[in-house]
Tab-separated table of C-alpha atoms in Angstrom:
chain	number	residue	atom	x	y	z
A	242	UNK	CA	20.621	-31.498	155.729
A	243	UNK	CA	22.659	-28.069	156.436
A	244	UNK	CA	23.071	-26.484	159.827
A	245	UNK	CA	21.701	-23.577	160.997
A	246	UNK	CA	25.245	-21.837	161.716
A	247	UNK	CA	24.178	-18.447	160.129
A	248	UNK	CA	27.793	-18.449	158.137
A	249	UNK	CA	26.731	-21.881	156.121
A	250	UNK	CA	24.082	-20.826	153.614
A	251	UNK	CA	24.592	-17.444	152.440
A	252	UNK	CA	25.248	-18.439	149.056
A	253	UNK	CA	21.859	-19.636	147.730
A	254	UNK	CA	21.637	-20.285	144.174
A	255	UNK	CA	17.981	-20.817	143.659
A	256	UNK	CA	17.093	-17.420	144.004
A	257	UNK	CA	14.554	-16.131	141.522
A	258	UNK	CA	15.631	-14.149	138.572
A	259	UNK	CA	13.348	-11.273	140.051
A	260	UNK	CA	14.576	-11.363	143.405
A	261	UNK	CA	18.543	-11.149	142.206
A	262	UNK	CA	17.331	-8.228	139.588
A	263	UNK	CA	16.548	-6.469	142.254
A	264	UNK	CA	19.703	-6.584	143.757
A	265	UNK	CA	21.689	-6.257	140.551
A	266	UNK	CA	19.606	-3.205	139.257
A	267	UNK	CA	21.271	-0.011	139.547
A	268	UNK	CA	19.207	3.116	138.604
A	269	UNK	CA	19.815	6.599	137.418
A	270	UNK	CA	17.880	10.206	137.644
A	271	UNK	CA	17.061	11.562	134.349
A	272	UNK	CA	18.942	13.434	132.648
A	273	UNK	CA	17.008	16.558	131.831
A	274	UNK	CA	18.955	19.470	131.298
A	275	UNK	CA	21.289	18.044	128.994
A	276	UNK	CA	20.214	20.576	125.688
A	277	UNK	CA	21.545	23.016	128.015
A	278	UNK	CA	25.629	21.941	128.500
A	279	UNK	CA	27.933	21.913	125.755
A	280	UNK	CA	28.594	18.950	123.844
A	281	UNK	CA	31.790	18.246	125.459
A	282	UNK	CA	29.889	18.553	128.895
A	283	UNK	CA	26.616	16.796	127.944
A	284	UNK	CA	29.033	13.445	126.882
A	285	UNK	CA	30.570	13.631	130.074
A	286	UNK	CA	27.322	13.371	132.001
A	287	UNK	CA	26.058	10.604	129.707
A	288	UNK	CA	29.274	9.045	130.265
A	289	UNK	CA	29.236	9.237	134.131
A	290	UNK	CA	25.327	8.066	134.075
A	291	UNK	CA	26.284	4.912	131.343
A	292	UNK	CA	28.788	3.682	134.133
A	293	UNK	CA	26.593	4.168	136.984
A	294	UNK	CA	23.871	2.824	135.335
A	295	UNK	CA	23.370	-1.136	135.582
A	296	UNK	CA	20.597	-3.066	134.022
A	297	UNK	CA	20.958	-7.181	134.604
A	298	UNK	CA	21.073	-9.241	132.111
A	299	UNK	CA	20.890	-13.405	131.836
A	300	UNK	CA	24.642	-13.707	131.314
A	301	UNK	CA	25.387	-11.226	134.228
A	302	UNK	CA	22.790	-14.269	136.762
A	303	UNK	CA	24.679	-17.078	135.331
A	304	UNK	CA	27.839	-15.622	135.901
A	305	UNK	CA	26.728	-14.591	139.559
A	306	UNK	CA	25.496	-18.100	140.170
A	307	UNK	CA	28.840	-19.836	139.450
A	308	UNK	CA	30.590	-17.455	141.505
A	309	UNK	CA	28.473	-18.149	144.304
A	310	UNK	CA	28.409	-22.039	143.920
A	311	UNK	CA	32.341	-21.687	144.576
A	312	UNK	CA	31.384	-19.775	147.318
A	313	UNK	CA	28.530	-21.874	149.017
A	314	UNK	CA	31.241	-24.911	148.455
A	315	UNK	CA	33.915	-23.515	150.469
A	316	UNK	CA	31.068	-22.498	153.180
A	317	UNK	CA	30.362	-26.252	153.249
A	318	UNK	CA	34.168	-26.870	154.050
A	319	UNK	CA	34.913	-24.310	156.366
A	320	UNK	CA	31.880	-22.584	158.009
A	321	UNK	CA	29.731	-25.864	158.442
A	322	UNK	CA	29.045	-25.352	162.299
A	323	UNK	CA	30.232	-23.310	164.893
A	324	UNK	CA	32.873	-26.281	165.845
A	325	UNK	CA	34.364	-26.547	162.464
A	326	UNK	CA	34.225	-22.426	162.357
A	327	UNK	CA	36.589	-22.027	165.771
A	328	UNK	CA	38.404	-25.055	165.275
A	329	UNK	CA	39.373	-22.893	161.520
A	330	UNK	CA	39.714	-19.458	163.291
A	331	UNK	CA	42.576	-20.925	165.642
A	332	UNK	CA	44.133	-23.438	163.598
A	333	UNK	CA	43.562	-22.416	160.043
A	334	UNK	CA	44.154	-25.254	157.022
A	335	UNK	CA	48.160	-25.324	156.250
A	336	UNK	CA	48.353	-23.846	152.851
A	337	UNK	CA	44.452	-22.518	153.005
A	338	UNK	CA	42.264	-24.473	150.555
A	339	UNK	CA	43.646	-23.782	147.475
A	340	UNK	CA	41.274	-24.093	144.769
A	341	UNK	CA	41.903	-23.197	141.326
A	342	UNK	CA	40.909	-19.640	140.788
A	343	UNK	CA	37.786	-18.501	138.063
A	344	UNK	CA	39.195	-16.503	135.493
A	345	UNK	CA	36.330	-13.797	134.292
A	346	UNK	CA	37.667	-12.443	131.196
A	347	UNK	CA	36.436	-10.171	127.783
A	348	UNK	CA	37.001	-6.956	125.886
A	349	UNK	CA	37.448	-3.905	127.362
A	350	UNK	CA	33.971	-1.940	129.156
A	351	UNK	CA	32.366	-5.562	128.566
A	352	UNK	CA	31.002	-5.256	132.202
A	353	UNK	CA	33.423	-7.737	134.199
A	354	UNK	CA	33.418	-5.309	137.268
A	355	UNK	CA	30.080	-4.739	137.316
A	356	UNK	CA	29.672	-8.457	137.419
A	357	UNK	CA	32.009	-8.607	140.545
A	358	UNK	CA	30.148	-5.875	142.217
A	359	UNK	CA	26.786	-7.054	141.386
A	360	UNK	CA	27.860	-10.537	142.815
A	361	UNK	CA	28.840	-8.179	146.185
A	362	UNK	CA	25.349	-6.558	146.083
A	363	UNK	CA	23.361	-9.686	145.950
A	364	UNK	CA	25.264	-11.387	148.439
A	365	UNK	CA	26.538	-9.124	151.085
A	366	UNK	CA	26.379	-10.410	154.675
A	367	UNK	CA	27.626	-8.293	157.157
A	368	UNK	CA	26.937	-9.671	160.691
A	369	UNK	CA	28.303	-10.313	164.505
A	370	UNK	CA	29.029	-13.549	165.425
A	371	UNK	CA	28.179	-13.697	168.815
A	372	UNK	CA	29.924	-16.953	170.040
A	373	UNK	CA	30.147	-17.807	173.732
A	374	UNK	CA	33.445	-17.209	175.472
A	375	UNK	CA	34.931	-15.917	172.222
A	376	UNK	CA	35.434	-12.767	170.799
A	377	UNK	CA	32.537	-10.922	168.565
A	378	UNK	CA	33.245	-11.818	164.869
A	379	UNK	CA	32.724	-9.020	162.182
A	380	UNK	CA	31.212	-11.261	159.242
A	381	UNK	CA	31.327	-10.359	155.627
A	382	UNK	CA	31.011	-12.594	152.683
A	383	UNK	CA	33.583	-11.528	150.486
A	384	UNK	CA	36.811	-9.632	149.815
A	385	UNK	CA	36.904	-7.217	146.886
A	386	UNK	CA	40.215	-5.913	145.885
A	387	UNK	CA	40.818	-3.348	143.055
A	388	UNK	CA	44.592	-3.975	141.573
A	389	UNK	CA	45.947	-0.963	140.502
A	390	UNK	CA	50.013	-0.666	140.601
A	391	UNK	CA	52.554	-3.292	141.119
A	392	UNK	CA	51.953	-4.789	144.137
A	393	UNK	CA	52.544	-8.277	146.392
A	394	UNK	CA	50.360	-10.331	147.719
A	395	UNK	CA	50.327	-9.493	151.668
A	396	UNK	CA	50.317	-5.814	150.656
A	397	UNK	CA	46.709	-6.312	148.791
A	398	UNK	CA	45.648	-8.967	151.564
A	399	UNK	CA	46.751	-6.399	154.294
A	400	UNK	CA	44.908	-3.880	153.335
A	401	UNK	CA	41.532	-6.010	154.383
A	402	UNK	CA	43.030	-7.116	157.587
A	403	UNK	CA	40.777	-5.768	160.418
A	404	UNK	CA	42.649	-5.352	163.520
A	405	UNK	CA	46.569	-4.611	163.870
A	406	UNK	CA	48.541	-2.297	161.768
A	407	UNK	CA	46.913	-3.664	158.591
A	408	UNK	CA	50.146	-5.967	157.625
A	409	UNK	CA	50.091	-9.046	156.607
A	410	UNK	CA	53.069	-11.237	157.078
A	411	UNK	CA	52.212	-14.249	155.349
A	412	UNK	CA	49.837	-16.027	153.376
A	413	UNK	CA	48.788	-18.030	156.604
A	414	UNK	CA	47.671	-15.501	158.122
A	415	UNK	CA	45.775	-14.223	155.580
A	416	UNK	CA	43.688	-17.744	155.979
A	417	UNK	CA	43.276	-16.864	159.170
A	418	UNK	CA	42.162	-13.579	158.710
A	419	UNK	CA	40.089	-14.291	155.959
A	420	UNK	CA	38.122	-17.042	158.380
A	421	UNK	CA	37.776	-14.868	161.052
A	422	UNK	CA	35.951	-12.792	158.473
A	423	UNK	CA	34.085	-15.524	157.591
A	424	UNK	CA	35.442	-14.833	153.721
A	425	UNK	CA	34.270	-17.102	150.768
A	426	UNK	CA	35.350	-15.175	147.880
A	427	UNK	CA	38.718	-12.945	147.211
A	428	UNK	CA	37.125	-11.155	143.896
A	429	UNK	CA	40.060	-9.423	141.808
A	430	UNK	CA	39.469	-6.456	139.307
A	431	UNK	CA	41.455	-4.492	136.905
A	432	UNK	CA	44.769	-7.440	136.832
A	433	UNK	CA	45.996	-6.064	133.589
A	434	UNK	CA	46.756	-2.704	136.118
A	435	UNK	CA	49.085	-5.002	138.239
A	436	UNK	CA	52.375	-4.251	135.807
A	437	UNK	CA	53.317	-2.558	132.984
A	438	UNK	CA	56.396	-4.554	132.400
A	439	UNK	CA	56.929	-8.606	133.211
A	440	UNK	CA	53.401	-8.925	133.650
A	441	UNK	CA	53.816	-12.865	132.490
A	442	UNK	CA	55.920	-14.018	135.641
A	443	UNK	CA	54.849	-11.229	138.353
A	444	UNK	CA	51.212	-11.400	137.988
A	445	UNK	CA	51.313	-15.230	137.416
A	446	UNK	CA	53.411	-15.575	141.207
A	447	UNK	CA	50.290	-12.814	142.806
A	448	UNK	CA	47.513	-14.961	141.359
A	449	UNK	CA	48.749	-18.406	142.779
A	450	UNK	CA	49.705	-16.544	145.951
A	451	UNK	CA	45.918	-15.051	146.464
A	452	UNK	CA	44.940	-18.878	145.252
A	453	UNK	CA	46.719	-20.390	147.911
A	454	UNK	CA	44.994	-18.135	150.663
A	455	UNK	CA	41.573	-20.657	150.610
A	456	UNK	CA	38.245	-18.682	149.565
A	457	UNK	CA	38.046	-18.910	145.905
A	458	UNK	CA	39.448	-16.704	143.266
A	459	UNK	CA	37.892	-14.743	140.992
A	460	UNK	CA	40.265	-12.306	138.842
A	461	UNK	CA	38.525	-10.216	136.367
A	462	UNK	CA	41.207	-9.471	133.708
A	463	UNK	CA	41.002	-7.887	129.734
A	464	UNK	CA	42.361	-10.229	127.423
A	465	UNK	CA	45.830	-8.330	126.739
A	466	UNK	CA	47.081	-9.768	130.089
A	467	UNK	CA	45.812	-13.516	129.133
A	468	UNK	CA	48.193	-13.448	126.073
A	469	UNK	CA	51.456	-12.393	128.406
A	470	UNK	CA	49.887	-15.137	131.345
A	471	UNK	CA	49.678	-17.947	128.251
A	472	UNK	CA	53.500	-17.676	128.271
A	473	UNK	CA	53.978	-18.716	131.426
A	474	UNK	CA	54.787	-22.321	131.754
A	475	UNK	CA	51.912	-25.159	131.024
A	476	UNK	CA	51.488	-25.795	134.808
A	477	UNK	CA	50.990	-22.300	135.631
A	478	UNK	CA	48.456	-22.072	132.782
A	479	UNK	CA	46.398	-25.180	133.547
A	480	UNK	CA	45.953	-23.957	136.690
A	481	UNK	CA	45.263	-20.099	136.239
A	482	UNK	CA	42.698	-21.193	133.104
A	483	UNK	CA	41.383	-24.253	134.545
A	484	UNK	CA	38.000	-22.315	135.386
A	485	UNK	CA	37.528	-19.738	132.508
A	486	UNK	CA	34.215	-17.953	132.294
A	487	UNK	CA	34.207	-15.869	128.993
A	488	UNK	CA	31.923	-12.569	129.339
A	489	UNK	CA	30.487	-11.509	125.871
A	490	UNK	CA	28.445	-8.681	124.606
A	491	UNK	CA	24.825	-8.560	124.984
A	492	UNK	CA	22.798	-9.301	121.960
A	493	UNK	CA	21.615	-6.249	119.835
A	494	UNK	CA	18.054	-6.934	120.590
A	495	UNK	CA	18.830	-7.829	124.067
């Protein structure tokens, strides 16, 4: 039987299909005064309202649920009472709880980052953890980080660090940041951004690094960047690929 430590079961995966469509759905206003614009105006509004717009689908729930059973499992390891929480906070696990990381992968415009955002809608927990002779804690349920230059490791995990100069100085201490936050997902978007130029070795060393950190991994990348990553040696690969989860498009009658 689970606790009742609010940061335990945040991750349920029995939720109805209706319920989580609610979440998921994004709507639009109508576009009504299209006839009026130019055609090179009128495809810019359909374009903006076509990216906004978000309608779920069955593979868009599935994909959602197996990102969040990674989740609730590292909730079970790490958030399972208040004890196991503070005992975490102040001595975080050497080396985080490195699990292998989901790799969320299609074409191009297939709707991968609408998949990671959706999976932030539906589960978004932002709380105070009011603990007794400790600090407040400023919950959230997930990290979402948007790769889009060549960058390292602390620099990306710095920039969700809540209190200092926003630096992070090691990996450790982006374990114990991320438990402080009470973090069970570091979701990754737009990898093939990371480098134009080595991507095989530098992006292989960042996606170990943000593995190593503890909350699972999930790295949404287009398939051009799997073909430089599958030259990387077989260790690398049987770890980066271990957990693939192919997005595909939506049936015609869908």
């Amino acid at each position: 039987m689970l606790s009742s430590f609010p940061l335990l079961s945040r991750f349920k995966t029995d939720m109805s299909d209706k319920t989580m469509d609610t979440l998921l759905r994004v709507h639009i206003a109508p576009l009504l005064d299209l006839a009026g614009m130019s055609p090179d105006q009128a495809e810019l509004r359909l374009e903006e309202a076509w990216k906004a717009l978000v309608v779920p689908s069955t593979q868009m729930r599935l994909v959602i649920r197996k990102i969040a059973t990674a989740a609730q499992q590292y909730s079970e390891a790490v958030y399972t009472d208040e004890k196991t929480f503070l005992r975490n906070v102040y001595a975080p696990p050497l080396g985080g709880m490195s699990n292998f990381p989901i790799c969320l992968t299609g074409l191009a415009g297939i709707g991968k980052s609408q998949i990671i955002a959706g999976f932030s809608r539906v589960y978004s927990t932002e709380l105070s953890l009011v603990l007794p002779g400790h600090t407040d804690f400023s919950i959230s349920s997930a990290w979402h980080i948007a790769v889009r230059s060549d960058v390292g490791a602390k620099r990306l995990l710095g920039s969700k660090f809540r209190c200092g100069d926003g630096k992070c100085k090691s990996l450790e201490e982006a374990t114990a940041e991320s438990i402080k936050q009470g973090i069970a997902a570091i979701c990754v978007d737009e990898f093939q951004f990371h480098t134009a130029s080595d991507a095989n070795a530098k992006t292989a060393k960042l996606l170990l690094q943000l593995s190593s950190v503890g909350p699972p991994l999930v790295f949404a990348t287009n398939f051009s960047l799997l073909h430089k990553l599958y030259k990387r040696p077989h260790e690398e690969r049987q770890r980066l690929f271990s957990k693939p989860i192919l997005v595909v498009p939506d049936g015609s009658g869908s």
